[in-house]
PDB file of C-alpha atoms in Angstrom:
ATOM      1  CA  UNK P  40      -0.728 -13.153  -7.099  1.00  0.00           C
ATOM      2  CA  UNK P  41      -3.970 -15.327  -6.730  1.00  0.00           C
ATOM      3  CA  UNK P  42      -3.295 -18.532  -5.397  1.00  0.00           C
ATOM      4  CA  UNK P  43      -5.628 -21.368  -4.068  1.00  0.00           C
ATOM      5  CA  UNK P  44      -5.422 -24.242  -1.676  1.00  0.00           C
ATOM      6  CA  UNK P  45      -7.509 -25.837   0.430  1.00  0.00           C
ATOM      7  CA  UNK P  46      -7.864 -24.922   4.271  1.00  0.00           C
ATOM      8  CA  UNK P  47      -6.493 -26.971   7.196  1.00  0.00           C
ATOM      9  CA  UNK P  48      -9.662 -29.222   7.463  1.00  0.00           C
ATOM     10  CA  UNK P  49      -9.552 -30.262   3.978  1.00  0.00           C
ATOM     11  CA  UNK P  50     -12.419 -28.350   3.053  1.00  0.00           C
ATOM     12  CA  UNK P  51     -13.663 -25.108   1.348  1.00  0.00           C
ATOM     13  CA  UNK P  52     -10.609 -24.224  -1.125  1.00  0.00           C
ATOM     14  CA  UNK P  53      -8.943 -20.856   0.253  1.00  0.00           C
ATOM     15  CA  UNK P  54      -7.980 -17.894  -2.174  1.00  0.00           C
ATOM     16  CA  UNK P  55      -5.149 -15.651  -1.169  1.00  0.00           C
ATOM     17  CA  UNK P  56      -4.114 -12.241  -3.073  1.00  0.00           C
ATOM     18  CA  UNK P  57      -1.007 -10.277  -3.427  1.00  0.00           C
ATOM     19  CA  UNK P  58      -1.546  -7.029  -2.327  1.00  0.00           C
ATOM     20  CA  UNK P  59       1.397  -3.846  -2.238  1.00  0.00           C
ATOM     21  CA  UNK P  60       1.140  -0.994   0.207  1.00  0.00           C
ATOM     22  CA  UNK P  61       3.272   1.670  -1.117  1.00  0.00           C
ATOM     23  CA  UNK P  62       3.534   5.538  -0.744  1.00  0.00           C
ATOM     24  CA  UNK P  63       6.567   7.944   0.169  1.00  0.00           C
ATOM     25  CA  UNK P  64       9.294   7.674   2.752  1.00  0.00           C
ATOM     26  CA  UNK P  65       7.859   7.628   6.666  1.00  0.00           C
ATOM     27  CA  UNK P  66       4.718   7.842   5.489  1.00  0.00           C
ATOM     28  CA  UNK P  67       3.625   4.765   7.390  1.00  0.00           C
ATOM     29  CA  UNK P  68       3.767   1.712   5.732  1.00  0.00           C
ATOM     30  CA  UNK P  69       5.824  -0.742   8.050  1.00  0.00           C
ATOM     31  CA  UNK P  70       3.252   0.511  10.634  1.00  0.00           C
ATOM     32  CA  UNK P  71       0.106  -0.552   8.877  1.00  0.00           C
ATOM     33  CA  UNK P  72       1.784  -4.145   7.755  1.00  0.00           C
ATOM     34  CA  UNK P  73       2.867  -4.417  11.407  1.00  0.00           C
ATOM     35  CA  UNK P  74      -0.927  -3.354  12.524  1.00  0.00           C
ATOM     36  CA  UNK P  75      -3.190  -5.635  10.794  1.00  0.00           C
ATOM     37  CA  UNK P  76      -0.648  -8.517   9.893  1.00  0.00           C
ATOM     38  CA  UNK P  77      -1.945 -11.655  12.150  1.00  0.00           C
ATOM     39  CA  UNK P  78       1.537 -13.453  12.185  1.00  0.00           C
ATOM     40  CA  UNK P  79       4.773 -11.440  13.184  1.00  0.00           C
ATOM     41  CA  UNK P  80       5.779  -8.919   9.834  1.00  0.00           C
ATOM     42  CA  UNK P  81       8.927  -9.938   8.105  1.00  0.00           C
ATOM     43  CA  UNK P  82      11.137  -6.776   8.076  1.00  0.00           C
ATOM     44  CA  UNK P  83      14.139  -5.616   6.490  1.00  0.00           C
ATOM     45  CA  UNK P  84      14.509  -2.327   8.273  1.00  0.00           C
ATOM     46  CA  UNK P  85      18.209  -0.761   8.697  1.00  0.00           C
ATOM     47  CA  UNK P  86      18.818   2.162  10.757  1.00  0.00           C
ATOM     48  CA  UNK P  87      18.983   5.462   8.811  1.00  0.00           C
ATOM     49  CA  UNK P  88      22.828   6.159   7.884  1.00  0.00           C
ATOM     50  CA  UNK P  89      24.628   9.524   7.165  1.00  0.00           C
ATOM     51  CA  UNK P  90      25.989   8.161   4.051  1.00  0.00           C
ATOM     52  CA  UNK P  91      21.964   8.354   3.207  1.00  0.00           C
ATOM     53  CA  UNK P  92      21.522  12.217   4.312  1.00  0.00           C
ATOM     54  CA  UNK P  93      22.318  13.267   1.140  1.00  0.00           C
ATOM     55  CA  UNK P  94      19.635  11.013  -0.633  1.00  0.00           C
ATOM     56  CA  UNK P  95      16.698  10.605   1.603  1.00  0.00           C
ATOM     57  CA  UNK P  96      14.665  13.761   2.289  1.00  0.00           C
ATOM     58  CA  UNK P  97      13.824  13.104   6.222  1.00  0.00           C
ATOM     59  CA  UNK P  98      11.741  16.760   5.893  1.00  0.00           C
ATOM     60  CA  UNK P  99       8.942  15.985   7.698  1.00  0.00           C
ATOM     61  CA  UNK P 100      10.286  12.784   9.049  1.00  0.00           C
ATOM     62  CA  UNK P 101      12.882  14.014  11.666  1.00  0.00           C
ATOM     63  CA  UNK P 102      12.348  11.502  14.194  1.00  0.00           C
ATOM     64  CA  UNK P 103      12.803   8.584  11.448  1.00  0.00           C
ATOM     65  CA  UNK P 104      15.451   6.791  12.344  1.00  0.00           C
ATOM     66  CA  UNK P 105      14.975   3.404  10.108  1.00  0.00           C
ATOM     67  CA  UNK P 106      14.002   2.891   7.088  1.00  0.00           C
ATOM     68  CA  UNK P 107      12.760  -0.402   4.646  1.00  0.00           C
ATOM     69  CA  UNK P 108      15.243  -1.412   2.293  1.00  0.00           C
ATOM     70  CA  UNK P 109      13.936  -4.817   0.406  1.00  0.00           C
ATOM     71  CA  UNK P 110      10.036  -4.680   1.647  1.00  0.00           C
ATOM     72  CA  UNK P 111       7.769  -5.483   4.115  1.00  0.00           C
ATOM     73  CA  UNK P 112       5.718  -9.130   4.574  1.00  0.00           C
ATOM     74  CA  UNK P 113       2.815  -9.570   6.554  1.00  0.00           C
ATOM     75  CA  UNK P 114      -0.553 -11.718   6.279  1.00  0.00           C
ATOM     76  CA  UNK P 115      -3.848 -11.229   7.071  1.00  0.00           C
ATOM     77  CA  UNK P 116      -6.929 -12.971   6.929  1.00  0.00           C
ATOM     78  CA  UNK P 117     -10.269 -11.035   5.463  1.00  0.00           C
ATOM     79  CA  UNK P 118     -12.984 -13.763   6.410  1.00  0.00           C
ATOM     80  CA  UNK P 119     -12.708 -17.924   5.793  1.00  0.00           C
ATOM     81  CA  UNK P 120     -11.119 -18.581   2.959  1.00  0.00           C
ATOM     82  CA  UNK P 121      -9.811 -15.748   1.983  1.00  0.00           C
ATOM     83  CA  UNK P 122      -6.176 -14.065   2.774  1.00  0.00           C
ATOM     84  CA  UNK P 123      -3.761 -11.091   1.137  1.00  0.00           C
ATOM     85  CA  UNK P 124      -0.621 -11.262   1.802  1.00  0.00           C
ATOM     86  CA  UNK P 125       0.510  -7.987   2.277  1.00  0.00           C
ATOM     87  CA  UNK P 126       4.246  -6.723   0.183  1.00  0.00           C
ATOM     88  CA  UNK P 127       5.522  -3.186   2.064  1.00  0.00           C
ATOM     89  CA  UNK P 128       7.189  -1.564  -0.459  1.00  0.00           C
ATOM     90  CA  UNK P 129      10.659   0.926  -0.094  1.00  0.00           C
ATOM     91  CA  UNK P 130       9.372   4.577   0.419  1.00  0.00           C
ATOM     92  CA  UNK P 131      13.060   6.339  -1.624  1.00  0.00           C
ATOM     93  CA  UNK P 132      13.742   6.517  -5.016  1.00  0.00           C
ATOM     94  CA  UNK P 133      17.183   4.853  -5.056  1.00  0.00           C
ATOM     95  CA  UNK P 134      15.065   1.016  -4.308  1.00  0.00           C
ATOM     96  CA  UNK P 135      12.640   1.299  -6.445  1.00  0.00           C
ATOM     97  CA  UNK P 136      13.871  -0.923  -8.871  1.00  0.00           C
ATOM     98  CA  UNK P 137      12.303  -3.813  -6.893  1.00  0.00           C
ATOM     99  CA  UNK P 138       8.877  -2.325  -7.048  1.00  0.00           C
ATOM    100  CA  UNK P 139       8.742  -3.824 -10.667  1.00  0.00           C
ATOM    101  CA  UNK P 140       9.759  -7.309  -8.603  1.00  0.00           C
ATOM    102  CA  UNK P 141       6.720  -6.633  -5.994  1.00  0.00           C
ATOM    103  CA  UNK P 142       3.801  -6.146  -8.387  1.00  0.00           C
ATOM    104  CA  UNK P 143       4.110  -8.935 -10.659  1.00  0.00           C
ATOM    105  CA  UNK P 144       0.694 -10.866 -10.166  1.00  0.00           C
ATOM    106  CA  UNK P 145      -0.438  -8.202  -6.781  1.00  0.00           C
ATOM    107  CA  UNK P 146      -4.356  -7.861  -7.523  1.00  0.00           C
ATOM    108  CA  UNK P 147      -4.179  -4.175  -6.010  1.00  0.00           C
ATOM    109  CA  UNK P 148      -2.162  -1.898  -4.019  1.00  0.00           C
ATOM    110  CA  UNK P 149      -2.422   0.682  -1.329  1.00  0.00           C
ATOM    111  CA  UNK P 150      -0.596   4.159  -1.885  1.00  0.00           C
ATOM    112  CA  UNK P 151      -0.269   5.538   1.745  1.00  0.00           C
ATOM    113  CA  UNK P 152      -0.703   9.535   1.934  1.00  0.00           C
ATOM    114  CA  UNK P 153       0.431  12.133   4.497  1.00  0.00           C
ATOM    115  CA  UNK P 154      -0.899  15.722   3.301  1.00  0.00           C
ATOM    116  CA  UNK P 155       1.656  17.138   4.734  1.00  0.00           C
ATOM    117  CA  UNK P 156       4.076  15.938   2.294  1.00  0.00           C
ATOM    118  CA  UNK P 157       1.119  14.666  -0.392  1.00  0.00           C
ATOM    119  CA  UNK P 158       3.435  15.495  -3.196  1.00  0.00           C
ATOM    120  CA  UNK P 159       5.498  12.438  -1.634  1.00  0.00           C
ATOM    121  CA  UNK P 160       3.005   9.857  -2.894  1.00  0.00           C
ATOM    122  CA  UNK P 161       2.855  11.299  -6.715  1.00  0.00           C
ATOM    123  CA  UNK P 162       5.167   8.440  -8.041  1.00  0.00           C
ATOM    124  CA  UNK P 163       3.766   5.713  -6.788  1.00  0.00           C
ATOM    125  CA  UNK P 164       0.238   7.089  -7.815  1.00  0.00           C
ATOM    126  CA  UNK P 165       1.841   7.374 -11.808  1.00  0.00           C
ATOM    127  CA  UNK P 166       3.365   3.775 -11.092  1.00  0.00           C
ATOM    128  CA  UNK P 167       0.322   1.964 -10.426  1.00  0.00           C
ATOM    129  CA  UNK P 168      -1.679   4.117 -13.131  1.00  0.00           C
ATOM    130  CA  UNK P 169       0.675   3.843 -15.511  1.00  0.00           C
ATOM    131  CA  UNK P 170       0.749  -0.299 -15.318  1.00  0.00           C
ATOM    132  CA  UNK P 171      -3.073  -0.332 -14.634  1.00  0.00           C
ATOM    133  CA  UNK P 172      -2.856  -1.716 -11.148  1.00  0.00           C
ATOM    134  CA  UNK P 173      -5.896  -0.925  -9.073  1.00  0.00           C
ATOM    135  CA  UNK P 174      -5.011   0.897  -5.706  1.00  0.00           C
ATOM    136  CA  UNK P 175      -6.892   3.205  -3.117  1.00  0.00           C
ATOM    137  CA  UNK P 176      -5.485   6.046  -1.502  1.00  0.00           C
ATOM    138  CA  UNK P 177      -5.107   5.865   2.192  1.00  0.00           C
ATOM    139  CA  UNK P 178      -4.849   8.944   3.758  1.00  0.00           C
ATOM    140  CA  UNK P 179      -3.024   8.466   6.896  1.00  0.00           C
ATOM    141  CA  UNK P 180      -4.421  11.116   9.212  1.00  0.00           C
ATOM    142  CA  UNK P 181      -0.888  12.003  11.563  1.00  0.00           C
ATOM    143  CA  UNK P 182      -1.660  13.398  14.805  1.00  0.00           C
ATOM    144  CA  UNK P 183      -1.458  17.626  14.594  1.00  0.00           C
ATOM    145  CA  UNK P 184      -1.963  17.172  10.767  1.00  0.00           C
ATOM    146  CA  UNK P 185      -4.730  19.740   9.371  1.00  0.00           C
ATOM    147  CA  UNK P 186      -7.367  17.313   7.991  1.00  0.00           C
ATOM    148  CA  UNK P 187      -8.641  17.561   4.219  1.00  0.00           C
ATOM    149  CA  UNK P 188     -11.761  14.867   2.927  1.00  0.00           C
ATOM    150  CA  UNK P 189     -11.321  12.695   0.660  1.00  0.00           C
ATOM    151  CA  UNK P 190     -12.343  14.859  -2.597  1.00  0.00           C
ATOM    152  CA  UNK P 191      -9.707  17.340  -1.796  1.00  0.00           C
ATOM    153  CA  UNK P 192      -7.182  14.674  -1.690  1.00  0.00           C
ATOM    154  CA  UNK P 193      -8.555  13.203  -5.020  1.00  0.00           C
ATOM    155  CA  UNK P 194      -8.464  16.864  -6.809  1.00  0.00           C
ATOM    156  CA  UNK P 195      -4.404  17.389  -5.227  1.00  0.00           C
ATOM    157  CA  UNK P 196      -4.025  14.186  -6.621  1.00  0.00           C
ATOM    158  CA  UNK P 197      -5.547  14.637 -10.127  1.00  0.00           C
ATOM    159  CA  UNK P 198      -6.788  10.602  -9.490  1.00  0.00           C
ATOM    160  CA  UNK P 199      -8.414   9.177 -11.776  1.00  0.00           C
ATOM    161  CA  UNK P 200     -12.489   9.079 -11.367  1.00  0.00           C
ATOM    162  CA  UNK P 201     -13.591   6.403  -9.096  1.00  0.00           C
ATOM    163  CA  UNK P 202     -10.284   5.598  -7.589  1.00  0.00           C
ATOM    164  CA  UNK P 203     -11.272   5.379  -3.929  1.00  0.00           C
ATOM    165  CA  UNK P 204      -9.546   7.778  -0.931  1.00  0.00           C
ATOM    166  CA  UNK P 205      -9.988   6.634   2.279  1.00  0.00           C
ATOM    167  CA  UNK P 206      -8.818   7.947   5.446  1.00  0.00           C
ATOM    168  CA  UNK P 207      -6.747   5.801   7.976  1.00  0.00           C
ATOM    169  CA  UNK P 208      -4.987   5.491  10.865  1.00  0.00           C
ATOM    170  CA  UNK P 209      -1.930   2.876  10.120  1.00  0.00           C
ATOM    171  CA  UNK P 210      -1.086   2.161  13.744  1.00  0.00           C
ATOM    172  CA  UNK P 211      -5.165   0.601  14.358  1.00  0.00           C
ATOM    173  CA  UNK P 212      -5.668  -2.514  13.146  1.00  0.00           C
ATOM    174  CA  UNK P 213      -9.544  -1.948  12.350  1.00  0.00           C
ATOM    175  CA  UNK P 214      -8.543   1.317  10.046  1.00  0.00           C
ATOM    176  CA  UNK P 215      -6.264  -0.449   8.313  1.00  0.00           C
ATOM    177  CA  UNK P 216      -8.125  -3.750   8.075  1.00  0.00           C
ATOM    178  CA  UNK P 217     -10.735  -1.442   6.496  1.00  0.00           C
ATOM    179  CA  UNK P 218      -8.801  -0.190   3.923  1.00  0.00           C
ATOM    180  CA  UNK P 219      -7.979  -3.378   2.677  1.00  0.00           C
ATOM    181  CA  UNK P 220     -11.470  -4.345   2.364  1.00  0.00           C
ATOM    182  CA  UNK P 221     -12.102  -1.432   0.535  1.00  0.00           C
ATOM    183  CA  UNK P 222      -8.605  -2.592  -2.072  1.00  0.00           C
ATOM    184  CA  UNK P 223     -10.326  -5.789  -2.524  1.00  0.00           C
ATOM    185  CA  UNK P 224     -13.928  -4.479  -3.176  1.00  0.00           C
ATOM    186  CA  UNK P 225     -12.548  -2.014  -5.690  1.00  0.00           C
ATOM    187  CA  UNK P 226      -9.832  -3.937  -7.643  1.00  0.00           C
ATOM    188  CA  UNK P 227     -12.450  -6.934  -7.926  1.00  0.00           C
ATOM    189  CA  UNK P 228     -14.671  -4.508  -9.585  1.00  0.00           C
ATOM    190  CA  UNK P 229     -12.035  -3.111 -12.105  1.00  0.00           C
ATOM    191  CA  UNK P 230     -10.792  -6.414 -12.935  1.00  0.00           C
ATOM    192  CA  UNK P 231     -14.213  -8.225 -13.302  1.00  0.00           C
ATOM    193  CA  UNK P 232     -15.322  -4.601 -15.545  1.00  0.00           C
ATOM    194  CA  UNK P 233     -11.739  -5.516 -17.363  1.00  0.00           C
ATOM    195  CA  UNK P 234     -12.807  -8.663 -18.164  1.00  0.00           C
ATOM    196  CA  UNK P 235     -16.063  -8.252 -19.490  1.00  0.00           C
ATOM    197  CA  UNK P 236     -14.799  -5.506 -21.699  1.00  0.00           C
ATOM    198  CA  UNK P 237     -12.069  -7.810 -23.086  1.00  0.00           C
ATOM    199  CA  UNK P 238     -14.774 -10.470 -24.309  1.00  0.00           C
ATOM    200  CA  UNK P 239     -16.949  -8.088 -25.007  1.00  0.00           C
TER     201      UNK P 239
END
């Protein structure tokens, strides 16, 4: 989603851009919407059920006790005149039929890693691939968590060359505002590149 308007003053015309942050369940992504959203995050977060034990894998995750159902909504501004909106998406399998919902018109997404559980992230990796939505990989570096650089999470990955791996912390709004920067850089790249190629 790219959509313009122009600013309170009546001025410069302000862009803002649909961007996903997605990964596995508890990996972190309510926290990083919450950390670098500048108006309060729409949630829909219900509290972890035991009808759901049998369907959520909590390994990893033991002291999870909520868990996003629809998706996350936060904003954030980048510098004048331009915002993302930020779309949280579920972490289990059973809503994922909304992701297809979510990414219509996002410019980019984030997929949100934990290496202890990296094999977690692997669908939403194939998703955005598969529909040729840019995204970075966002390591989020838990606390006791051995720490691996970003070419060792790009080999367990098997990303595709040039598709960025950053590492994060999703509770600091800095890190996080970072990573975004680094969505935006790279997906305006592939889609300019996209572009050229298609007129080309």
């Amino acid at each position: 989603m790219v959509s313009e308007h122009s600013d309170a003053s009546g001025g410069d015309t302000a862009l803002a851009l649909k961007i996903l942050v997605a990964g596995g369940f508890g990996v972190g992504k309510t926290t990083l919407v919450g950390a670098v959203s500048e108006i309060r995050p729409l949630r829909t977060e219900e509290l972890l059920s035991e009808a759901g034990q049998s369907v959520d894998d909590t390994g990893g995750v033991d002291h999870k006790t909520t868990t996003t159902v629809a998706m996350d909504f936060g904003r954030i501004t980048i510098r004048s005149g331009l915002s993302l909106y930020l779309f949280g998406t579920p972490g289990q399998d059973r809503f994922w039929f909304l992701w297809d919902e979510l990414s219509q018109g996002a410019l980019g997404a984030v997929v949100l890693a934990d290496t202890r559980r990296l094999e977690d992230c692997f669908p939403a990796v194939d998703y955005f691939e598969h529909r040729r939505i840019p995204f970075v990989v966002a390591v989020n570096c838990f606390p006791g968590a051995r720490q691996h650089g970003a070419p060792d999470v790009s080999r367990a990955l098997d990303l595709d060359r040039g598709t960025p791996v950053v590492l994060c912390d999703a509770r600091d709004r800095d890190s996080g505002k970072e990573v975004l920067i680094r969505l935006v850089e790279y997906a305006g790249r592939m889609h300019t590149a996209r572009l050229l190629d298609s007129v080309g």
